[in-house]
XYZ file of C-alpha atoms in Angstrom:
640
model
C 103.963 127.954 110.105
C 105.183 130.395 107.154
C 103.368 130.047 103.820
C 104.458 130.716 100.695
C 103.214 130.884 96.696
C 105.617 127.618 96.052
C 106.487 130.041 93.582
C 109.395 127.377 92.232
C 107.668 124.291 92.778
C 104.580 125.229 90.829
C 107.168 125.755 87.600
C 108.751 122.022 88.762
C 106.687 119.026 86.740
C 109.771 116.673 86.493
C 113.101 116.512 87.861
C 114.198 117.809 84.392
C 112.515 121.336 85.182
C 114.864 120.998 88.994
C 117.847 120.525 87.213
C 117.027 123.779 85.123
C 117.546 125.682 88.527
C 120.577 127.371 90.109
C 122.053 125.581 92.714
C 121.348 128.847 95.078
C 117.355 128.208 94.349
C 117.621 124.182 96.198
C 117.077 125.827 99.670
C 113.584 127.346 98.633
C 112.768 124.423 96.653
C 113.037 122.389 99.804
C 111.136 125.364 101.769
C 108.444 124.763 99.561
C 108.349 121.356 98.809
C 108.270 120.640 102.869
C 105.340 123.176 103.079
C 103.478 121.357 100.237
C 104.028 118.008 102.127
C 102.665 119.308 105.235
C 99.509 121.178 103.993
C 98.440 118.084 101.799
C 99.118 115.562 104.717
C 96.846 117.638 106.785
C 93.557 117.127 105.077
C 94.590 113.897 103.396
C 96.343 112.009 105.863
C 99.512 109.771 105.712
C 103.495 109.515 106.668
C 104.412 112.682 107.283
C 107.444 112.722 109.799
C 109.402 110.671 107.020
C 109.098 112.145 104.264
C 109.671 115.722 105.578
C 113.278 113.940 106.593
C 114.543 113.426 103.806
C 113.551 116.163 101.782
C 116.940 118.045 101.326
C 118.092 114.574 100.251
C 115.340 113.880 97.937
C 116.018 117.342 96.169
C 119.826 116.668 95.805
C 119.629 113.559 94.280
C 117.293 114.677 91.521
C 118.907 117.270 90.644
C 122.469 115.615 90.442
C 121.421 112.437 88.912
C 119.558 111.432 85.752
C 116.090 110.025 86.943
C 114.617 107.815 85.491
C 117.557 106.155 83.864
C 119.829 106.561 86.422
C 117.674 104.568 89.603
C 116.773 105.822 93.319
C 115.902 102.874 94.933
C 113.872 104.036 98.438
C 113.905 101.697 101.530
C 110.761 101.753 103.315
C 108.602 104.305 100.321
C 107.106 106.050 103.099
C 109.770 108.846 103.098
C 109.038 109.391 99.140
C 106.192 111.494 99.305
C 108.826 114.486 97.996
C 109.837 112.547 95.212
C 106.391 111.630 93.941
C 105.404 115.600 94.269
C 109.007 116.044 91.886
C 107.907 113.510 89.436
C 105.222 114.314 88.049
C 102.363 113.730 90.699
C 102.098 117.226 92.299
C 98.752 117.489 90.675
C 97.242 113.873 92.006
C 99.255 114.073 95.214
C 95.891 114.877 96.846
C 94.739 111.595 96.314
C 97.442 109.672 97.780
C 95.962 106.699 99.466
C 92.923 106.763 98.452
C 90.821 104.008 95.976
C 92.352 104.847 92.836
C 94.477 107.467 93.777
C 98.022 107.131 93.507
C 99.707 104.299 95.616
C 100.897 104.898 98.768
C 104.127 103.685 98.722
C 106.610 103.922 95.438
C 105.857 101.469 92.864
C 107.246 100.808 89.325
C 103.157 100.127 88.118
C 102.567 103.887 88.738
C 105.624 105.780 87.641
C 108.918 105.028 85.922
C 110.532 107.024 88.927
C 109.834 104.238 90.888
C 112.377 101.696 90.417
C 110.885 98.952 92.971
C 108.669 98.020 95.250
C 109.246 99.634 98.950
C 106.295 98.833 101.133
C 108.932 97.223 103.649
C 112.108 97.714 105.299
C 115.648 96.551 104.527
C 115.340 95.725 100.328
C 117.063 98.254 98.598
C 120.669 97.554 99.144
C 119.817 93.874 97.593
C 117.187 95.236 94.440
C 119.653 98.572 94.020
C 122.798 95.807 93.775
C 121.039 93.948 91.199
C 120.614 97.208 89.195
C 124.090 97.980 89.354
C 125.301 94.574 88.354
C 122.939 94.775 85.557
C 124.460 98.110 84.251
C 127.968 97.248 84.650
C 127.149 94.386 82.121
C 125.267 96.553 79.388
C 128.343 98.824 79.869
C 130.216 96.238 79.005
C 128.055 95.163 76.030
C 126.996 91.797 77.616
C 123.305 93.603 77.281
C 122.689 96.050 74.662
C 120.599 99.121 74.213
C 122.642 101.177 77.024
C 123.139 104.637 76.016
C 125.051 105.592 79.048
C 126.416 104.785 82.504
C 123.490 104.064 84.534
C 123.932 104.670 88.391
C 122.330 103.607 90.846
C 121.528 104.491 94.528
C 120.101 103.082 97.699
C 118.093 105.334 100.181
C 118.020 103.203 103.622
C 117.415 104.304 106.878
C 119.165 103.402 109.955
C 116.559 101.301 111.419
C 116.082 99.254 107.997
C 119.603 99.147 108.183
C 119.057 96.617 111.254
C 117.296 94.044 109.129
C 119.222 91.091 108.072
C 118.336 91.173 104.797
C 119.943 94.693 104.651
C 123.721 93.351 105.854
C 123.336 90.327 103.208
C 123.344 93.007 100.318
C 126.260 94.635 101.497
C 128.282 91.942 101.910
C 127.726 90.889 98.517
C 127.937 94.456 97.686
C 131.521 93.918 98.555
C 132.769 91.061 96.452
C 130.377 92.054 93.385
C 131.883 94.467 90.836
C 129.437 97.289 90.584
C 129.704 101.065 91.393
C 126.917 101.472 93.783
C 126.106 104.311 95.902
C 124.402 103.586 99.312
C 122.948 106.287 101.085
C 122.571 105.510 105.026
C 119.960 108.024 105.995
C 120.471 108.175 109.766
C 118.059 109.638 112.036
C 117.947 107.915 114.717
C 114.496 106.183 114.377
C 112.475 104.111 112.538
C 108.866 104.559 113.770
C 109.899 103.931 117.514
C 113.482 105.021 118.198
C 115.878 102.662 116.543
C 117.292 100.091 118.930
C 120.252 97.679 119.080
C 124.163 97.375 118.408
C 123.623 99.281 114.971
C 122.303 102.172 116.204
C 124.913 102.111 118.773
C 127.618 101.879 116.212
C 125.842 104.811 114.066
C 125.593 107.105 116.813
C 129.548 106.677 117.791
C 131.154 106.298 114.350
C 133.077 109.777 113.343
C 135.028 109.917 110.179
C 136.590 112.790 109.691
C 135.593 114.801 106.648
C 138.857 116.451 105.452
C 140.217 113.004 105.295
C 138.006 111.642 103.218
C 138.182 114.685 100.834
C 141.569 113.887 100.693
C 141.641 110.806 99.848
C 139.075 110.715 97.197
C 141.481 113.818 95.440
C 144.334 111.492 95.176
C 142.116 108.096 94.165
C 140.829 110.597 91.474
C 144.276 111.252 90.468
C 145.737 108.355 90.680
C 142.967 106.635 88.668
C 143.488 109.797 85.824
C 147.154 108.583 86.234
C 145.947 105.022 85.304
C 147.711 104.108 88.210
C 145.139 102.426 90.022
C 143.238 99.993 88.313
C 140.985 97.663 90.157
C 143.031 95.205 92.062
C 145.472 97.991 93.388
C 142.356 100.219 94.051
C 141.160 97.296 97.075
C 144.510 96.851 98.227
C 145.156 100.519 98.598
C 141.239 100.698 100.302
C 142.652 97.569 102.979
C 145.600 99.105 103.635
C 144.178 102.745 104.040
C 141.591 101.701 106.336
C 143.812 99.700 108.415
C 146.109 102.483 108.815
C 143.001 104.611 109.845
C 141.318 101.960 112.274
C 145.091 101.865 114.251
C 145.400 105.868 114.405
C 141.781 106.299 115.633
C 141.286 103.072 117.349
C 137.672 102.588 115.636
C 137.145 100.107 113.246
C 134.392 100.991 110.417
C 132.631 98.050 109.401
C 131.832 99.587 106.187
C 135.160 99.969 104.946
C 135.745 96.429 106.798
C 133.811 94.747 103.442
C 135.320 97.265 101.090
C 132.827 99.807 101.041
C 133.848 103.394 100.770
C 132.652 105.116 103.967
C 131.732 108.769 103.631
C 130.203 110.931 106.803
C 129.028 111.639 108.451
C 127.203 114.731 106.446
C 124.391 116.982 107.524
C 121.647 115.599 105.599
C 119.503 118.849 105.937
C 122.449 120.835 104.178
C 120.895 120.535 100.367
C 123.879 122.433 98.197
C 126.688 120.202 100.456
C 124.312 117.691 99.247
C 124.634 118.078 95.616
C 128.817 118.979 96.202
C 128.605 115.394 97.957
C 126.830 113.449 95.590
C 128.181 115.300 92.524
C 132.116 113.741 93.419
C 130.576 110.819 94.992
C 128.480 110.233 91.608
C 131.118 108.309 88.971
C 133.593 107.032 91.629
C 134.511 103.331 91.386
C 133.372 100.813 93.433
C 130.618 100.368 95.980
C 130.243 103.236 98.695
C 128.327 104.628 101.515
C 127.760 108.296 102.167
C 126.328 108.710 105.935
C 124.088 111.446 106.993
C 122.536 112.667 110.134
C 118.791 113.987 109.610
C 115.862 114.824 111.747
C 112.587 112.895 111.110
C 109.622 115.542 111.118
C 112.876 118.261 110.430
C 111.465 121.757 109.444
C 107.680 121.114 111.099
C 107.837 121.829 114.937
C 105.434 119.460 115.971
C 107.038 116.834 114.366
C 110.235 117.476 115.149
C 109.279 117.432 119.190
C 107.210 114.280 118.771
C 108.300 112.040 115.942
C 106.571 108.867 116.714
C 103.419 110.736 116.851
C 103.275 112.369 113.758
C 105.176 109.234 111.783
C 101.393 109.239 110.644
C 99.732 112.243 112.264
C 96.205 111.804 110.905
C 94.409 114.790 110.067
C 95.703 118.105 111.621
C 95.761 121.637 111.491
C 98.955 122.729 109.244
C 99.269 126.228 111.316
C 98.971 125.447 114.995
C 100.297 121.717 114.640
C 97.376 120.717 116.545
C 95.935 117.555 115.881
C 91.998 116.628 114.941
C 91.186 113.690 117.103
C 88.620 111.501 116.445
C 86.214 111.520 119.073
C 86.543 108.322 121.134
C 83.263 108.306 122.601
C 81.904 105.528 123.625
C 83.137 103.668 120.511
C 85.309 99.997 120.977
C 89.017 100.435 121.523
C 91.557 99.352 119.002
C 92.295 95.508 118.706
C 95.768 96.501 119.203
C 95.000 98.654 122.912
C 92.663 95.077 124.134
C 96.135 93.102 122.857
C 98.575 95.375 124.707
C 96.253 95.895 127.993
C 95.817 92.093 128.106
C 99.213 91.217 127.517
C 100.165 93.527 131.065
C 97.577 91.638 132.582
C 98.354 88.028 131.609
C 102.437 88.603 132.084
C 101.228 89.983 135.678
C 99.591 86.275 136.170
C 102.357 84.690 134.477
C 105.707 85.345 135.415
C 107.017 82.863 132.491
C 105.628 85.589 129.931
C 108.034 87.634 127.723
C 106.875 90.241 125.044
C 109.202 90.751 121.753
C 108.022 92.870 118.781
C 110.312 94.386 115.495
C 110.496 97.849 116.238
C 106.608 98.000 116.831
C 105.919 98.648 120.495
C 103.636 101.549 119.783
C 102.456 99.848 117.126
C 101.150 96.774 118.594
C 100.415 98.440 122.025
C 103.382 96.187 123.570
C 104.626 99.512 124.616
C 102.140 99.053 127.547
C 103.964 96.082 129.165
C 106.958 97.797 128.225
C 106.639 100.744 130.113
C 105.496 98.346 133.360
C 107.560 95.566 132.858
C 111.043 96.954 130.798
C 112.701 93.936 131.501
C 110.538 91.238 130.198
C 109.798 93.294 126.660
C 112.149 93.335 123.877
C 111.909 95.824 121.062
C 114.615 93.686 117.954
C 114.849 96.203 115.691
C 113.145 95.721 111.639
C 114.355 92.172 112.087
C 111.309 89.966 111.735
C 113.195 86.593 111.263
C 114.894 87.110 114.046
C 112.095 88.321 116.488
C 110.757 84.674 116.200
C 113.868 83.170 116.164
C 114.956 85.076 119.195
C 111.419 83.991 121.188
C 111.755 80.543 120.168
C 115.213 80.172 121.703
C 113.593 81.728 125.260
C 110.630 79.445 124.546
C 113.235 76.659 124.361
C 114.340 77.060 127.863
C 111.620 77.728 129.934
C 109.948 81.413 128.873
C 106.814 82.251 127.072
C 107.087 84.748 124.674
C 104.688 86.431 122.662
C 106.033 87.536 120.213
C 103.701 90.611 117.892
C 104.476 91.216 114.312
C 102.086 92.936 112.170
C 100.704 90.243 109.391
C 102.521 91.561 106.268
C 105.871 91.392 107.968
C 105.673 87.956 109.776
C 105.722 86.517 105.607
C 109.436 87.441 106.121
C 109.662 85.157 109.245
C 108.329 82.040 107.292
C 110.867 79.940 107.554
C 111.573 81.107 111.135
C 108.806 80.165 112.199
C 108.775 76.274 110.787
C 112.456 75.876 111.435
C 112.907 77.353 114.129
C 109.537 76.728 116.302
C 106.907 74.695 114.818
C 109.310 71.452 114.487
C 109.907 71.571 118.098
C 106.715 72.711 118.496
C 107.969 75.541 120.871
C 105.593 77.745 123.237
C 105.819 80.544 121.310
C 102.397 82.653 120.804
C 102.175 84.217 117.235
C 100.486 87.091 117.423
C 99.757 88.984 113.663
C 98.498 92.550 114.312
C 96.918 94.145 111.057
C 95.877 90.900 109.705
C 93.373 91.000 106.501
C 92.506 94.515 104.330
C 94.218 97.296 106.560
C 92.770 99.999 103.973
C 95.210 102.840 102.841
C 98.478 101.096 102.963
C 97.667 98.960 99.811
C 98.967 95.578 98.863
C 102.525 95.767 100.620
C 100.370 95.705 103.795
C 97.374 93.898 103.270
C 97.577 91.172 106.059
C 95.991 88.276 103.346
C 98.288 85.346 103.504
C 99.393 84.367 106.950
C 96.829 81.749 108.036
C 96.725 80.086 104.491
C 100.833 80.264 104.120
C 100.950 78.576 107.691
C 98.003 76.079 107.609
C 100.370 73.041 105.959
C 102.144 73.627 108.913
C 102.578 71.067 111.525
C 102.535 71.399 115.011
C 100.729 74.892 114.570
C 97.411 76.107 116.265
C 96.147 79.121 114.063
C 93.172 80.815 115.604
C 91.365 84.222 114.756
C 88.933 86.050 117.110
C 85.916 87.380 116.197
C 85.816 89.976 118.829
C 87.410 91.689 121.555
C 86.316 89.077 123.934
C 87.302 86.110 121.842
C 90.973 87.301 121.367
C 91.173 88.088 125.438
C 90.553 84.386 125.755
C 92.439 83.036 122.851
C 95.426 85.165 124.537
C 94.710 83.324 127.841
C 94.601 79.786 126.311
C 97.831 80.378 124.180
C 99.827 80.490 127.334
C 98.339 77.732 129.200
C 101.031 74.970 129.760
C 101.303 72.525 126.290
C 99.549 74.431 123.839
C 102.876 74.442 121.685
C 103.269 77.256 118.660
C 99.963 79.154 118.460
C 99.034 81.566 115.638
C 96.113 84.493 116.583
C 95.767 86.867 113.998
C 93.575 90.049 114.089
C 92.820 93.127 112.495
C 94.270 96.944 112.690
C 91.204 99.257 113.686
C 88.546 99.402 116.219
C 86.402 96.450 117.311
C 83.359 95.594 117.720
C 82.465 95.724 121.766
C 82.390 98.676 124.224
C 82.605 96.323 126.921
C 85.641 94.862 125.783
C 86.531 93.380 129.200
C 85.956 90.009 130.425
C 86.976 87.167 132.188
C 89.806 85.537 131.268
C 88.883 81.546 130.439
C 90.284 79.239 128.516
C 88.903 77.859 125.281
C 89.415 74.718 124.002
C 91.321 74.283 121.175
C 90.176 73.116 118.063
C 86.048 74.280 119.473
C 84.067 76.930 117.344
C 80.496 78.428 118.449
C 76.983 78.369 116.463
C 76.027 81.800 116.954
C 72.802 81.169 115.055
C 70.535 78.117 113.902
C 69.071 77.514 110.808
C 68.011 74.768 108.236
C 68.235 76.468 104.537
C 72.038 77.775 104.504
C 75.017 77.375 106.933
C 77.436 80.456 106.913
C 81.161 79.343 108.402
C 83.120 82.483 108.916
C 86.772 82.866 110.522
C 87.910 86.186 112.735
C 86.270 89.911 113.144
C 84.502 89.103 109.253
C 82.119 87.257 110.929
C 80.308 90.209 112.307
C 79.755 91.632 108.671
C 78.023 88.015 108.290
C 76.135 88.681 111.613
C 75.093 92.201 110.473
C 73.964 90.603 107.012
C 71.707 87.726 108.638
C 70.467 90.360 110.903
C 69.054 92.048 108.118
C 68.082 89.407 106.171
C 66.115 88.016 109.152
C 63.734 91.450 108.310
C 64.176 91.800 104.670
C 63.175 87.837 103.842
C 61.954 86.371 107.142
C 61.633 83.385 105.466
C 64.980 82.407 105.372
C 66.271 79.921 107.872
C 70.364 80.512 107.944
C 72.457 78.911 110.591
C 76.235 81.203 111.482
C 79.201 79.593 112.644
C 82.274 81.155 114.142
C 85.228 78.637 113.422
C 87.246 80.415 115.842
C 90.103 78.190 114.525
C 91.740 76.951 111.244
C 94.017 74.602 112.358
C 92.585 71.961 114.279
C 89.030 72.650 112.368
C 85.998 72.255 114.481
C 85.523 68.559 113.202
C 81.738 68.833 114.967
C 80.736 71.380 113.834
C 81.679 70.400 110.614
C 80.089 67.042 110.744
C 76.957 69.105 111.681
C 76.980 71.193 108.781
C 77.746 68.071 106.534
C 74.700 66.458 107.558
C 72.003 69.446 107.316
C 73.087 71.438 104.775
C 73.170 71.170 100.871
C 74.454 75.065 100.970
C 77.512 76.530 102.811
C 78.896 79.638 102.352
C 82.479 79.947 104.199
C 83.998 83.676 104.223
C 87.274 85.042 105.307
C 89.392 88.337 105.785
C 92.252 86.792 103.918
C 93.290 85.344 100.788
C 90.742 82.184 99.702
C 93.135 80.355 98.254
C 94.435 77.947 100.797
C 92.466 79.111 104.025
C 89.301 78.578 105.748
C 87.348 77.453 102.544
C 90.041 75.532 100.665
C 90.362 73.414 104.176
C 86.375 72.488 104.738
C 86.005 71.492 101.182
C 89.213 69.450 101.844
C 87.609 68.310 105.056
C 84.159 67.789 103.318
C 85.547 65.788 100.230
C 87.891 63.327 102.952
C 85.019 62.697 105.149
C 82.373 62.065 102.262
C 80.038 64.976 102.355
C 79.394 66.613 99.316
C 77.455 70.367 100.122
C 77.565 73.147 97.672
C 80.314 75.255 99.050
C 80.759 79.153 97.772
C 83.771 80.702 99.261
C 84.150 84.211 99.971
C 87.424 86.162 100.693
C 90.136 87.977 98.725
C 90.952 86.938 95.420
C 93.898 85.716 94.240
C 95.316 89.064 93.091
C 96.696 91.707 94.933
C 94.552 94.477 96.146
C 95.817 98.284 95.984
C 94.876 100.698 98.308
C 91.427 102.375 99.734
C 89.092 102.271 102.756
C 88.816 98.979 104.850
C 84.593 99.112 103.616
C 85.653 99.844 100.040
C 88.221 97.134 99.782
C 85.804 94.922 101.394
C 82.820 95.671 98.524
C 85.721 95.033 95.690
C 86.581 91.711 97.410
C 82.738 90.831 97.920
C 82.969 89.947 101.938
C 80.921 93.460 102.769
C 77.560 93.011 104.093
C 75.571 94.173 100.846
C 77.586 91.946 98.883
C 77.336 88.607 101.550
C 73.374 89.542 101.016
C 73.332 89.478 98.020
C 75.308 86.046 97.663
C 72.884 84.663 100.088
C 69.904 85.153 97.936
C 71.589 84.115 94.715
C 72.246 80.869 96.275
C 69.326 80.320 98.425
């Protein structure tokens, strides 16, 4: 790859210094500011196919619009790495996702650029709505303290653009007066290629581009004319598009709920960009302005391989090769034992479906996929649905299991009571990425499914300790009348080398005393347990006086009511920990349990606090919640 001086970029500190520039400069800008992207991203890994997407686009719209006042609202903040090196973070870019470093997705907490949170998909047609409404009104003096026209803009993707939440914004987009611009960004992918009808309907629509020029001449004039004031303006919009839907026999569902349809543009085009956005800027009404981009455009290796380098790792920025961590002999992923055991169990099982939102690599369900194409289902950023979707297969006679990564199921709550848990429907929840994932930061943190779902009836909720313990819990969850059942695990490696075994069913509601002891009783819940097993290890040496006893719970909901009665009996002192919030989960429900069945112990709980925690390494997050080893230690002696 060329390098350069980033002899512009070095001079840009704000998008105030951009705007300075001729329009002429904007293709070296974007030369530079995509070499930038890639050298950082290749010592200080992160989303790098995304982001070099949209950089043409990210260029344009600082330049022709007035950030901060007037608000960018990104979908999915992973393509905003440009716009955090244009406002003002060039200089701290280097420690993007790391602990205390800037955040790794756009948030209003670290820069006034950021005009909402973006960690995931399909939410900036609905917050970017809401902006607009709000500065139609202090236009219209309902609000004061407006010194201007503030516009607005949503950045969303085509796969976001599947999500449901996504189509609710523009149809109230539609009846709402505002003047919003939409931006469909439309690249065929999301971090898997995009699936479904919408990406069918993106990949066929063609409006042509001298019409639409036009046609927004003569609205201009017209409106100069005051000849077309607001009621007139949607009637002429119906009757123009229905005119246009009979001559080209497509119908454009954009302009079918009264939003102007631009496009499609070349999104990597950054001075038809600015021409674009510059007439597209004060026009009335809500509208849409479509363009096709590459993910990973301007980086060979990412353009040949997007899924890949969505999030590369570490690489060299020259020969586009990439440094691989050396596998060894080291435990595979949690996600690789999930997918590999899933192939295996649907081989057994001919009853077994797989269904994920747009995360087959992901989750490793690309496995079964690849074997098994017609019994996997890839929905599309459409969470609510995905459960919805298994629970109506579940409902006649299939058992799906249906993988969403922890953060996103909280967008499938009510999917999953309504639609599942009342009929208590043999669906098996599986939450990839539950607990502190590390880097990603508090938009991804998997902390609040088990305690969200434990007041939920008719729910099993189970996490594995190990490798071996979520092969079985994956067994039992399919075994006939085990109902709606939760298993929820961690991103990253585990723990065994030997990660096969036989597949045997455990009994729900059973945990296991890994160790015996008379002075404390540790209760832990999923893969945290081994930091307690590494801790007692080394207490067993450092103070071999110590008697402590180590449960694994195995599940949350039914608790181990033996083992619990056990504990209630022996033990003054219990310590429970957990890889998710405390409030609400494993040591909310034994006190709960303790307090109901007349036992009265001294119970510390360990877990995350109730406060969300920003971004770092797995370990490091762990010490600042107190559930590392040192820090479980150290509690153990304080108490003891």
């Amino acid at each position: 790859m060329e390098t350069s001086n980033l002899n512009i970029l070095n001079k840009i500190n704000t998008p105030d210094d951009l705007r300075k520039l001729k329009v002429e400069e904007l293709p070296q800008v974007c030369r530079e500011l995509r070499e930038d992207i890639v050298q950082e991203l290749s010592v200080n890994p992160g989303h790098l196919a995304s982001s070099l997407g949209v950089v043409e686009l990210t260029v344009a719209l600082h330049y022709v619009f007035d950030t901060p006042d007037d608000r960018i609202v990104w979908d999915v903040g992973h393509q905003a790495y440009g716009h955090k090196i244009l406002t003002g973070r060039r200089d701290r870019f280097c420690t993007n996702r790391k602990l205390n470093g800037i955040m790794p997705f756009p948030s209003p907490k670290e820069s006034e650029y950021d005009t909402f949170t973006c960690g995931h998909a399909s939410n900036s047609i609905s917050a970017a709505l809401g902006m607009a409404v709000a500065a139609d009104l202090k236009t219209k003096g309902v609000q004061q303290g407006m010194k201007k026209k503030r516009h607005v803009v949503a950045v969303i993707g085509d796969g976001a653009m599947s999500g449901g939440l996504a189509f609710e914004g523009l149809n109230n987009a539609s009846s709402s007066p505002n003047d919003l611009l939409i931006i469909l960004n439309d690249n065929n992918m999301s971090i898997d290629r995009s699936v479904g009808g919408m990406k069918e309907y993106l990949i066929n629509l063609n409006t042509n581009e001298t019409y639409n020029r036009i046609r927004f001449k003569a609205a201009r004039w017209l409106h100069g004319k005051g000849m077309l004031e607001e009621e007139r303006r949607k009637g002429l919009i119906r009757l123009s598009n229905a005119v246009k839907s009979a001559i080209s026999h497509q119908q454009n569902i954009f302009e079918g709920m009264n939003i102007r349809y631009f496009g499609p543009f070349d999104g990597h085009n950054v001075t038809e960009l600015v021409r674009l956005l510059r007439q597209l800027k004060n026009m009335k009404g809500p509208k849409l302005l479509h363009l096709h981009t590459k993910k990973g455009y301007g980086y060979a290796p990412a353009e040949k391989d997007v899924t890949v380098w969505h999030a590369p790792g570490k690489f060299d920025a020259e020969t586009g090769e990439r440094i691989k961590e050396d596998a060894g002999n080291k435990p595979p992923k949690y996600q690789e034992v999930f997918g590999n055991t899933l192939l295996e169990l649907a081989e057994q099982n001919p009853r077994i479906v797989g269904v994920t939102p747009a995360m087959p690599t992901g989750c490793s369900m690309n496995i079964m996929m690849k074997a098994m194409p017609d019994r996997t289902f890839d929905v599309g950023i459409a969470e609510g649905h995905a459960v919805t979707f298994s629970a109506g297969m579940a409902k006649d006679g299939l058992q799906p299991f249906c993988n969403i990564y922890s953060a996103f199921s909280q967008r499938a709550y009510d999917n999953i009571i309504h639609d599942t848990a009342i009929l208590n429907l043999p669906v098996v929840l599986c939450f990839d990425r539950a607990g502190l994932v590390g880097e990603d930061g508090a938009t991804h943190h998997g902390a609040f499914d088990l305690a969200a779902l434990r007041p939920v009836p008719n729910l099993t909720i189970s996490s594995p300790m190990n490798e071996h313990e979520l092969r079985k819990l994956m067994y039992t969850a399919q075994l006939p009348g085990k109902g709606t059942f939760v298993i929820s695990y961690p991103r990253g490696r585990g723990v065994l080398v030997d990660w096969r075994c036989p597949l045997e069913e455990i009994q729900v509601g059973t945990g296991r005393k890994l160790k015996g002891g008379s002075d404390i009783a540790i209760l832990s819940l999923g893969p945290i347990g081994n930091n307690v097993t590494k801790a007692v290890e080394q207490l067993a040496t450092e103070l071999p006086q110590l008697s402590i006893a180590h449960y694994d719970m195995r599940f949350l909901k039914p608790l181990d009511e033996n083992i619990l009665t056990e504990v209630g009996q022996h033990f003054k002192k219990v310590i429970t920990i957990e890889d998710g919030t405390k409030c609400g989960g494993l040591g909310s429900a034994v006190l709960e349990w303790m307090c109901d069945h007349e036992f009265s112990p001294i119970v510390k709980r360990l877990g995350l606090p109730d406060e969300f925690i920003e971004h770092g390494s797995v370990a490091e997050l762990q010490h600042i919640a107190g559930i590392d080893v040192e820090t479980i230690k150290e509690t153990i002696k304080s108490i003891i």
